[in-house]
Amino acid sequence: MDRTGGYVRGPGDTVERGCDHCAWHAVEGSYPALIKRYQDHLRDEHPATWLRR
Ligand SMILES: [Zn+2]
């Protein structure tokens, strides 16, 4: 398993990661898409965590 800072490369060309703060989990086709999606999730669901970044 290839791990890069919490991001996990899934089977095929997908990358996945779970949220550190809830059960949210995302699968995307690229790291940039996944990072954007996770940041959108943090901003929407964990604004206090987002603001500390
Ligand atoms: Zn979350």
JSON list of N, CA, C and O and ligand atoms in Angstrom, two decimals:
[
{"chain": "A", "resi": 1, "resn": "MET", "atom": "N", "xyz": [0.85, -1.21, 0.00]},
{"chain": "A", "resi": 1, "resn": "MET", "atom": "CA", "xyz": [0.00, 0.00, 0.00]},
{"chain": "A", "resi": 1, "resn": "MET", "atom": "C", "xyz": [0.87, 1.24, 0.00]},
{"chain": "A", "resi": 1, "resn": "MET", "atom": "O", "xyz": [1.76, 1.38, 0.82]},
{"chain": "A", "resi": 2, "resn": "ASP", "atom": "N", "xyz": [0.64, 2.11, -0.95]},
{"chain": "A", "resi": 2, "resn": "ASP", "atom": "CA", "xyz": [1.43, 3.34, -1.08]},
{"chain": "A", "resi": 2, "resn": "ASP", "atom": "C", "xyz": [0.73, 4.46, -0.33]},
{"chain": "A", "resi": 2, "resn": "ASP", "atom": "O", "xyz": [-0.32, 4.94, -0.75]},
{"chain": "A", "resi": 3, "resn": "ARG", "atom": "N", "xyz": [1.29, 4.88, 0.79]},
{"chain": "A", "resi": 3, "resn": "ARG", "atom": "CA", "xyz": [0.66, 5.93, 1.60]},
{"chain": "A", "resi": 3, "resn": "ARG", "atom": "C", "xyz": [1.44, 7.24, 1.48]},
{"chain": "A", "resi": 3, "resn": "ARG", "atom": "O", "xyz": [2.66, 7.24, 1.56]},
{"chain": "A", "resi": 4, "resn": "THR", "atom": "N", "xyz": [0.73, 8.33, 1.32]},
{"chain": "A", "resi": 4, "resn": "THR", "atom": "CA", "xyz": [1.36, 9.64, 1.28]},
{"chain": "A", "resi": 4, "resn": "THR", "atom": "C", "xyz": [0.57, 10.59, 2.16]},
{"chain": "A", "resi": 4, "resn": "THR", "atom": "O", "xyz": [-0.42, 11.17, 1.74]},
{"chain": "A", "resi": 5, "resn": "GLY", "atom": "N", "xyz": [0.97, 10.70, 3.41]},
{"chain": "A", "resi": 5, "resn": "GLY", "atom": "CA", "xyz": [0.33, 11.67, 4.31]},
{"chain": "A", "resi": 5, "resn": "GLY", "atom": "C", "xyz": [-1.16, 11.48, 4.46]},
{"chain": "A", "resi": 5, "resn": "GLY", "atom": "O", "xyz": [-1.90, 12.44, 4.41]},
{"chain": "A", "resi": 6, "resn": "GLY", "atom": "N", "xyz": [-1.60, 10.25, 4.65]},
{"chain": "A", "resi": 6, "resn": "GLY", "atom": "CA", "xyz": [-3.01, 10.00, 4.86]},
{"chain": "A", "resi": 6, "resn": "GLY", "atom": "C", "xyz": [-3.77, 9.69, 3.59]},
{"chain": "A", "resi": 6, "resn": "GLY", "atom": "O", "xyz": [-4.88, 9.20, 3.64]},
{"chain": "A", "resi": 7, "resn": "TYR", "atom": "N", "xyz": [-3.16, 9.97, 2.45]},
{"chain": "A", "resi": 7, "resn": "TYR", "atom": "CA", "xyz": [-3.78, 9.65, 1.18]},
{"chain": "A", "resi": 7, "resn": "TYR", "atom": "C", "xyz": [-3.35, 8.24, 0.77]},
{"chain": "A", "resi": 7, "resn": "TYR", "atom": "O", "xyz": [-2.18, 7.89, 0.87]},
{"chain": "A", "resi": 8, "resn": "VAL", "atom": "N", "xyz": [-4.29, 7.45, 0.35]},
{"chain": "A", "resi": 8, "resn": "VAL", "atom": "CA", "xyz": [-4.03, 6.06, 0.03]},
{"chain": "A", "resi": 8, "resn": "VAL", "atom": "C", "xyz": [-4.33, 5.83, -1.45]},
{"chain": "A", "resi": 8, "resn": "VAL", "atom": "O", "xyz": [-5.38, 6.21, -1.94]},
{"chain": "A", "resi": 9, "resn": "ARG", "atom": "N", "xyz": [-3.37, 5.22, -2.12]},
{"chain": "A", "resi": 9, "resn": "ARG", "atom": "CA", "xyz": [-3.61, 4.87, -3.52]},
{"chain": "A", "resi": 9, "resn": "ARG", "atom": "C", "xyz": [-4.45, 3.61, -3.59]},
{"chain": "A", "resi": 9, "resn": "ARG", "atom": "O", "xyz": [-4.04, 2.57, -3.10]},
{"chain": "A", "resi": 10, "resn": "GLY", "atom": "N", "xyz": [-5.60, 3.70, -4.17]},
{"chain": "A", "resi": 10, "resn": "GLY", "atom": "CA", "xyz": [-6.50, 2.56, -4.26]},
{"chain": "A", "resi": 10, "resn": "GLY", "atom": "C", "xyz": [-6.17, 1.70, -5.46]},
{"chain": "A", "resi": 10, "resn": "GLY", "atom": "O", "xyz": [-5.21, 1.97, -6.18]},
{"chain": "A", "resi": 11, "resn": "PRO", "atom": "N", "xyz": [-6.98, 0.69, -5.70]},
{"chain": "A", "resi": 11, "resn": "PRO", "atom": "CA", "xyz": [-6.77, -0.14, -6.90]},
{"chain": "A", "resi": 11, "resn": "PRO", "atom": "C", "xyz": [-6.98, 0.69, -8.16]},
{"chain": "A", "resi": 11, "resn": "PRO", "atom": "O", "xyz": [-7.78, 1.61, -8.19]},
{"chain": "A", "resi": 12, "resn": "GLY", "atom": "N", "xyz": [-6.26, 0.39, -9.21]},
{"chain": "A", "resi": 12, "resn": "GLY", "atom": "CA", "xyz": [-6.39, 1.15, -10.44]},
{"chain": "A", "resi": 12, "resn": "GLY", "atom": "C", "xyz": [-5.79, 2.53, -10.30]},
{"chain": "A", "resi": 12, "resn": "GLY", "atom": "O", "xyz": [-4.75, 2.71, -9.66]},
{"chain": "A", "resi": 13, "resn": "ASP", "atom": "N", "xyz": [-6.45, 3.54, -10.86]},
{"chain": "A", "resi": 13, "resn": "ASP", "atom": "CA", "xyz": [-5.91, 4.90, -10.88]},
{"chain": "A", "resi": 13, "resn": "ASP", "atom": "C", "xyz": [-6.54, 5.80, -9.83]},
{"chain": "A", "resi": 13, "resn": "ASP", "atom": "O", "xyz": [-6.44, 7.01, -9.92]},
{"chain": "A", "resi": 14, "resn": "THR", "atom": "N", "xyz": [-7.22, 5.21, -8.84]},
{"chain": "A", "resi": 14, "resn": "THR", "atom": "CA", "xyz": [-7.90, 6.05, -7.87]},
{"chain": "A", "resi": 14, "resn": "THR", "atom": "C", "xyz": [-7.04, 6.29, -6.64]},
{"chain": "A", "resi": 14, "resn": "THR", "atom": "O", "xyz": [-6.16, 5.51, -6.32]},
{"chain": "A", "resi": 15, "resn": "VAL", "atom": "N", "xyz": [-7.31, 7.41, -5.96]},
{"chain": "A", "resi": 15, "resn": "VAL", "atom": "CA", "xyz": [-6.72, 7.68, -4.66]},
{"chain": "A", "resi": 15, "resn": "VAL", "atom": "C", "xyz": [-7.87, 7.93, -3.69]},
{"chain": "A", "resi": 15, "resn": "VAL", "atom": "O", "xyz": [-8.92, 8.41, -4.06]},
{"chain": "A", "resi": 16, "resn": "GLU", "atom": "N", "xyz": [-7.63, 7.56, -2.43]},
{"chain": "A", "resi": 16, "resn": "GLU", "atom": "CA", "xyz": [-8.69, 7.65, -1.43]},
{"chain": "A", "resi": 16, "resn": "GLU", "atom": "C", "xyz": [-8.14, 8.30, -0.18]},
{"chain": "A", "resi": 16, "resn": "GLU", "atom": "O", "xyz": [-6.95, 8.24, 0.09]},
{"chain": "A", "resi": 17, "resn": "ARG", "atom": "N", "xyz": [-9.05, 8.93, 0.58]},
{"chain": "A", "resi": 17, "resn": "ARG", "atom": "CA", "xyz": [-8.69, 9.23, 1.95]},
{"chain": "A", "resi": 17, "resn": "ARG", "atom": "C", "xyz": [-9.94, 9.38, 2.79]},
{"chain": "A", "resi": 17, "resn": "ARG", "atom": "O", "xyz": [-10.99, 9.73, 2.29]},
{"chain": "A", "resi": 18, "resn": "GLY", "atom": "N", "xyz": [-9.78, 9.09, 4.07]},
{"chain": "A", "resi": 18, "resn": "GLY", "atom": "CA", "xyz": [-10.86, 9.30, 5.02]},
{"chain": "A", "resi": 18, "resn": "GLY", "atom": "C", "xyz": [-10.60, 10.60, 5.77]},
{"chain": "A", "resi": 18, "resn": "GLY", "atom": "O", "xyz": [-9.48, 11.11, 5.79]},
{"chain": "A", "resi": 19, "resn": "CYS", "atom": "N", "xyz": [-11.65, 11.14, 6.37]},
{"chain": "A", "resi": 19, "resn": "CYS", "atom": "CA", "xyz": [-11.52, 12.33, 7.20]},
{"chain": "A", "resi": 19, "resn": "CYS", "atom": "C", "xyz": [-10.91, 11.95, 8.54]},
{"chain": "A", "resi": 19, "resn": "CYS", "atom": "O", "xyz": [-11.20, 10.89, 9.08]},
{"chain": "A", "resi": 20, "resn": "ASP", "atom": "N", "xyz": [-10.06, 12.86, 9.08]},
{"chain": "A", "resi": 20, "resn": "ASP", "atom": "CA", "xyz": [-9.48, 12.63, 10.40]},
{"chain": "A", "resi": 20, "resn": "ASP", "atom": "C", "xyz": [-10.50, 12.88, 11.51]},
{"chain": "A", "resi": 20, "resn": "ASP", "atom": "O", "xyz": [-10.24, 12.60, 12.68]},
{"chain": "A", "resi": 21, "resn": "HIS", "atom": "N", "xyz": [-11.66, 13.45, 11.18]},
{"chain": "A", "resi": 21, "resn": "HIS", "atom": "CA", "xyz": [-12.57, 13.96, 12.20]},
{"chain": "A", "resi": 21, "resn": "HIS", "atom": "C", "xyz": [-13.94, 13.30, 12.19]},
{"chain": "A", "resi": 21, "resn": "HIS", "atom": "O", "xyz": [-14.74, 13.51, 13.09]},
{"chain": "A", "resi": 22, "resn": "CYS", "atom": "N", "xyz": [-14.25, 12.53, 11.14]},
{"chain": "A", "resi": 22, "resn": "CYS", "atom": "CA", "xyz": [-15.54, 11.85, 11.07]},
{"chain": "A", "resi": 22, "resn": "CYS", "atom": "C", "xyz": [-15.40, 10.67, 10.12]},
{"chain": "A", "resi": 22, "resn": "CYS", "atom": "O", "xyz": [-14.30, 10.34, 9.68]},
{"chain": "A", "resi": 23, "resn": "ALA", "atom": "N", "xyz": [-16.50, 10.05, 9.77]},
{"chain": "A", "resi": 23, "resn": "ALA", "atom": "CA", "xyz": [-16.47, 8.84, 8.95]},
{"chain": "A", "resi": 23, "resn": "ALA", "atom": "C", "xyz": [-16.46, 9.13, 7.46]},
{"chain": "A", "resi": 23, "resn": "ALA", "atom": "O", "xyz": [-16.55, 8.20, 6.65]},
{"chain": "A", "resi": 24, "resn": "TRP", "atom": "N", "xyz": [-16.35, 10.40, 7.09]},
{"chain": "A", "resi": 24, "resn": "TRP", "atom": "CA", "xyz": [-16.32, 10.79, 5.67]},
{"chain": "A", "resi": 24, "resn": "TRP", "atom": "C", "xyz": [-15.18, 10.09, 4.95]},
{"chain": "A", "resi": 24, "resn": "TRP", "atom": "O", "xyz": [-14.08, 9.93, 5.49]},
{"chain": "A", "resi": 25, "resn": "HIS", "atom": "N", "xyz": [-15.42, 9.70, 3.71]},
{"chain": "A", "resi": 25, "resn": "HIS", "atom": "CA", "xyz": [-14.40, 9.01, 2.92]},
{"chain": "A", "resi": 25, "resn": "HIS", "atom": "C", "xyz": [-14.62, 9.38, 1.46]},
{"chain": "A", "resi": 25, "resn": "HIS", "atom": "O", "xyz": [-15.75, 9.48, 1.01]},
{"chain": "A", "resi": 26, "resn": "ALA", "atom": "N", "xyz": [-13.55, 9.62, 0.75]},
{"chain": "A", "resi": 26, "resn": "ALA", "atom": "CA", "xyz": [-13.68, 10.02, -0.65]},
{"chain": "A", "resi": 26, "resn": "ALA", "atom": "C", "xyz": [-12.74, 9.21, -1.53]},
{"chain": "A", "resi": 26, "resn": "ALA", "atom": "O", "xyz": [-11.66, 8.82, -1.11]},
{"chain": "A", "resi": 27, "resn": "VAL", "atom": "N", "xyz": [-13.17, 9.00, -2.76]},
{"chain": "A", "resi": 27, "resn": "VAL", "atom": "CA", "xyz": [-12.34, 8.34, -3.76]},
{"chain": "A", "resi": 27, "resn": "VAL", "atom": "C", "xyz": [-12.34, 9.25, -5.00]},
{"chain": "A", "resi": 27, "resn": "VAL", "atom": "O", "xyz": [-13.40, 9.66, -5.47]},
{"chain": "A", "resi": 28, "resn": "GLU", "atom": "N", "xyz": [-11.15, 9.57, -5.49]},
{"chain": "A", "resi": 28, "resn": "GLU", "atom": "CA", "xyz": [-11.04, 10.41, -6.68]},
{"chain": "A", "resi": 28, "resn": "GLU", "atom": "C", "xyz": [-10.01, 9.81, -7.64]},
{"chain": "A", "resi": 28, "resn": "GLU", "atom": "O", "xyz": [-9.24, 8.92, -7.26]},
{"chain": "A", "resi": 29, "resn": "GLY", "atom": "N", "xyz": [-9.95, 10.36, -8.83]},
{"chain": "A", "resi": 29, "resn": "GLY", "atom": "CA", "xyz": [-9.03, 9.85, -9.83]},
{"chain": "A", "resi": 29, "resn": "GLY", "atom": "C", "xyz": [-7.66, 10.49, -9.78]},
{"chain": "A", "resi": 29, "resn": "GLY", "atom": "O", "xyz": [-6.75, 10.03, -10.46]},
{"chain": "A", "resi": 30, "resn": "SER", "atom": "N", "xyz": [-7.49, 11.55, -8.97]},
{"chain": "A", "resi": 30, "resn": "SER", "atom": "CA", "xyz": [-6.20, 12.22, -8.90]},
{"chain": "A", "resi": 30, "resn": "SER", "atom": "C", "xyz": [-6.03, 12.86, -7.53]},
{"chain": "A", "resi": 30, "resn": "SER", "atom": "O", "xyz": [-7.01, 13.18, -6.85]},
{"chain": "A", "resi": 31, "resn": "TYR", "atom": "N", "xyz": [-4.78, 13.07, -7.11]},
{"chain": "A", "resi": 31, "resn": "TYR", "atom": "CA", "xyz": [-4.52, 13.73, -5.83]},
{"chain": "A", "resi": 31, "resn": "TYR", "atom": "C", "xyz": [-5.09, 15.14, -5.79]},
{"chain": "A", "resi": 31, "resn": "TYR", "atom": "O", "xyz": [-5.72, 15.52, -4.80]},
{"chain": "A", "resi": 32, "resn": "PRO", "atom": "N", "xyz": [-4.90, 15.97, -6.83]},
{"chain": "A", "resi": 32, "resn": "PRO", "atom": "CA", "xyz": [-5.44, 17.34, -6.74]},
{"chain": "A", "resi": 32, "resn": "PRO", "atom": "C", "xyz": [-6.95, 17.35, -6.53]},
{"chain": "A", "resi": 32, "resn": "PRO", "atom": "O", "xyz": [-7.47, 18.15, -5.74]},
{"chain": "A", "resi": 33, "resn": "ALA", "atom": "N", "xyz": [-7.67, 16.46, -7.23]},
{"chain": "A", "resi": 33, "resn": "ALA", "atom": "CA", "xyz": [-9.13, 16.40, -7.06]},
{"chain": "A", "resi": 33, "resn": "ALA", "atom": "C", "xyz": [-9.49, 15.96, -5.66]},
{"chain": "A", "resi": 33, "resn": "ALA", "atom": "O", "xyz": [-10.43, 16.47, -5.04]},
{"chain": "A", "resi": 34, "resn": "LEU", "atom": "N", "xyz": [-8.72, 15.01, -5.13]},
{"chain": "A", "resi": 34, "resn": "LEU", "atom": "CA", "xyz": [-9.02, 14.49, -3.80]},
{"chain": "A", "resi": 34, "resn": "LEU", "atom": "C", "xyz": [-8.71, 15.54, -2.73]},
{"chain": "A", "resi": 34, "resn": "LEU", "atom": "O", "xyz": [-9.48, 15.73, -1.79]},
{"chain": "A", "resi": 35, "resn": "ILE", "atom": "N", "xyz": [-7.59, 16.24, -2.88]},
{"chain": "A", "resi": 35, "resn": "ILE", "atom": "CA", "xyz": [-7.24, 17.28, -1.91]},
{"chain": "A", "resi": 35, "resn": "ILE", "atom": "C", "xyz": [-8.30, 18.38, -1.91]},
{"chain": "A", "resi": 35, "resn": "ILE", "atom": "O", "xyz": [-8.73, 18.84, -0.85]},
{"chain": "A", "resi": 36, "resn": "LYS", "atom": "N", "xyz": [-8.74, 18.79, -3.09]},
{"chain": "A", "resi": 36, "resn": "LYS", "atom": "CA", "xyz": [-9.76, 19.82, -3.17]},
{"chain": "A", "resi": 36, "resn": "LYS", "atom": "C", "xyz": [-11.04, 19.35, -2.49]},
{"chain": "A", "resi": 36, "resn": "LYS", "atom": "O", "xyz": [-11.68, 20.09, -1.74]},
{"chain": "A", "resi": 37, "resn": "ARG", "atom": "N", "xyz": [-11.41, 18.10, -2.75]},
{"chain": "A", "resi": 37, "resn": "ARG", "atom": "CA", "xyz": [-12.65, 17.58, -2.19]},
{"chain": "A", "resi": 37, "resn": "ARG", "atom": "C", "xyz": [-12.57, 17.50, -0.66]},
{"chain": "A", "resi": 37, "resn": "ARG", "atom": "O", "xyz": [-13.52, 17.81, 0.05]},
{"chain": "A", "resi": 38, "resn": "TYR", "atom": "N", "xyz": [-11.39, 17.09, -0.16]},
{"chain": "A", "resi": 38, "resn": "TYR", "atom": "CA", "xyz": [-11.21, 17.01, 1.30]},
{"chain": "A", "resi": 38, "resn": "TYR", "atom": "C", "xyz": [-11.24, 18.39, 1.92]},
{"chain": "A", "resi": 38, "resn": "TYR", "atom": "O", "xyz": [-11.83, 18.61, 2.98]},
{"chain": "A", "resi": 39, "resn": "GLN", "atom": "N", "xyz": [-10.62, 19.37, 1.25]},
{"chain": "A", "resi": 39, "resn": "GLN", "atom": "CA", "xyz": [-10.63, 20.73, 1.78]},
{"chain": "A", "resi": 39, "resn": "GLN", "atom": "C", "xyz": [-12.04, 21.30, 1.79]},
{"chain": "A", "resi": 39, "resn": "GLN", "atom": "O", "xyz": [-12.43, 21.99, 2.72]},
{"chain": "A", "resi": 40, "resn": "ASP", "atom": "N", "xyz": [-12.82, 21.00, 0.73]},
{"chain": "A", "resi": 40, "resn": "ASP", "atom": "CA", "xyz": [-14.21, 21.43, 0.69]},
{"chain": "A", "resi": 40, "resn": "ASP", "atom": "C", "xyz": [-14.99, 20.81, 1.85]},
{"chain": "A", "resi": 40, "resn": "ASP", "atom": "O", "xyz": [-15.81, 21.46, 2.48]},
{"chain": "A", "resi": 41, "resn": "HIS", "atom": "N", "xyz": [-14.71, 19.53, 2.12]},
{"chain": "A", "resi": 41, "resn": "HIS", "atom": "CA", "xyz": [-15.38, 18.84, 3.22]},
{"chain": "A", "resi": 41, "resn": "HIS", "atom": "C", "xyz": [-15.02, 19.49, 4.56]},
{"chain": "A", "resi": 41, "resn": "HIS", "atom": "O", "xyz": [-15.89, 19.76, 5.39]},
{"chain": "A", "resi": 42, "resn": "LEU", "atom": "N", "xyz": [-13.73, 19.76, 4.78]},
{"chain": "A", "resi": 42, "resn": "LEU", "atom": "CA", "xyz": [-13.31, 20.39, 6.03]},
{"chain": "A", "resi": 42, "resn": "LEU", "atom": "C", "xyz": [-13.99, 21.75, 6.21]},
{"chain": "A", "resi": 42, "resn": "LEU", "atom": "O", "xyz": [-14.46, 22.09, 7.30]},
{"chain": "A", "resi": 43, "resn": "ARG", "atom": "N", "xyz": [-14.03, 22.52, 5.13]},
{"chain": "A", "resi": 43, "resn": "ARG", "atom": "CA", "xyz": [-14.60, 23.87, 5.22]},
{"chain": "A", "resi": 43, "resn": "ARG", "atom": "C", "xyz": [-16.08, 23.79, 5.56]},
{"chain": "A", "resi": 43, "resn": "ARG", "atom": "O", "xyz": [-16.60, 24.60, 6.32]},
{"chain": "A", "resi": 44, "resn": "ASP", "atom": "N", "xyz": [-16.77, 22.79, 4.98]},
{"chain": "A", "resi": 44, "resn": "ASP", "atom": "CA", "xyz": [-18.21, 22.69, 5.19]},
{"chain": "A", "resi": 44, "resn": "ASP", "atom": "C", "xyz": [-18.56, 22.04, 6.52]},
{"chain": "A", "resi": 44, "resn": "ASP", "atom": "O", "xyz": [-19.51, 22.46, 7.19]},
{"chain": "A", "resi": 45, "resn": "GLU", "atom": "N", "xyz": [-17.82, 20.99, 6.89]},
{"chain": "A", "resi": 45, "resn": "GLU", "atom": "CA", "xyz": [-18.22, 20.16, 8.03]},
{"chain": "A", "resi": 45, "resn": "GLU", "atom": "C", "xyz": [-17.40, 20.41, 9.29]},
{"chain": "A", "resi": 45, "resn": "GLU", "atom": "O", "xyz": [-17.84, 20.12, 10.39]},
{"chain": "A", "resi": 46, "resn": "HIS", "atom": "N", "xyz": [-16.18, 20.92, 9.12]},
{"chain": "A", "resi": 46, "resn": "HIS", "atom": "CA", "xyz": [-15.29, 21.12, 10.27]},
{"chain": "A", "resi": 46, "resn": "HIS", "atom": "C", "xyz": [-14.64, 22.50, 10.15]},
{"chain": "A", "resi": 46, "resn": "HIS", "atom": "O", "xyz": [-13.42, 22.61, 10.02]},
{"chain": "A", "resi": 47, "resn": "PRO", "atom": "N", "xyz": [-15.45, 23.55, 10.16]},
{"chain": "A", "resi": 47, "resn": "PRO", "atom": "CA", "xyz": [-14.90, 24.89, 9.92]},
{"chain": "A", "resi": 47, "resn": "PRO", "atom": "C", "xyz": [-13.84, 25.29, 10.93]},
{"chain": "A", "resi": 47, "resn": "PRO", "atom": "O", "xyz": [-12.90, 26.01, 10.57]},
{"chain": "A", "resi": 48, "resn": "ALA", "atom": "N", "xyz": [-13.96, 24.83, 12.18]},
{"chain": "A", "resi": 48, "resn": "ALA", "atom": "CA", "xyz": [-12.93, 25.18, 13.16]},
{"chain": "A", "resi": 48, "resn": "ALA", "atom": "C", "xyz": [-11.59, 24.59, 12.76]},
{"chain": "A", "resi": 48, "resn": "ALA", "atom": "O", "xyz": [-10.54, 25.24, 12.88]},
{"chain": "A", "resi": 49, "resn": "THR", "atom": "N", "xyz": [-11.60, 23.36, 12.29]},
{"chain": "A", "resi": 49, "resn": "THR", "atom": "CA", "xyz": [-10.38, 22.72, 11.82]},
{"chain": "A", "resi": 49, "resn": "THR", "atom": "C", "xyz": [-9.86, 23.43, 10.57]},
{"chain": "A", "resi": 49, "resn": "THR", "atom": "O", "xyz": [-8.66, 23.67, 10.43]},
{"chain": "A", "resi": 50, "resn": "TRP", "atom": "N", "xyz": [-10.77, 23.77, 9.68]},
{"chain": "A", "resi": 50, "resn": "TRP", "atom": "CA", "xyz": [-10.38, 24.47, 8.45]},
{"chain": "A", "resi": 50, "resn": "TRP", "atom": "C", "xyz": [-9.66, 25.77, 8.78]},
{"chain": "A", "resi": 50, "resn": "TRP", "atom": "O", "xyz": [-8.64, 26.10, 8.21]},
{"chain": "A", "resi": 51, "resn": "LEU", "atom": "N", "xyz": [-10.20, 26.54, 9.73]},
{"chain": "A", "resi": 51, "resn": "LEU", "atom": "CA", "xyz": [-9.64, 27.85, 10.05]},
{"chain": "A", "resi": 51, "resn": "LEU", "atom": "C", "xyz": [-8.27, 27.75, 10.68]},
{"chain": "A", "resi": 51, "resn": "LEU", "atom": "O", "xyz": [-7.48, 28.68, 10.60]},
{"chain": "A", "resi": 52, "resn": "ARG", "atom": "N", "xyz": [-7.99, 26.62, 11.34]},
{"chain": "A", "resi": 52, "resn": "ARG", "atom": "CA", "xyz": [-6.65, 26.45, 11.96]},
{"chain": "A", "resi": 52, "resn": "ARG", "atom": "C", "xyz": [-5.59, 26.09, 10.95]},
{"chain": "A", "resi": 52, "resn": "ARG", "atom": "O", "xyz": [-4.41, 26.10, 11.28]},
{"chain": "A", "resi": 53, "resn": "ARG", "atom": "N", "xyz": [-5.99, 25.73, 9.73]},
{"chain": "A", "resi": 53, "resn": "ARG", "atom": "CA", "xyz": [-4.99, 25.31, 8.75]},
{"chain": "A", "resi": 53, "resn": "ARG", "atom": "C", "xyz": [-4.14, 26.49, 8.29]},
{"chain": "A", "resi": 53, "resn": "ARG", "atom": "O", "xyz": [-4.59, 27.57, 8.18]},
{"chain": "B", "resi": 1, "resn": "ZN", "atom": "ZN", "xyz": [-15.12, 15.05, 8.41]}
]
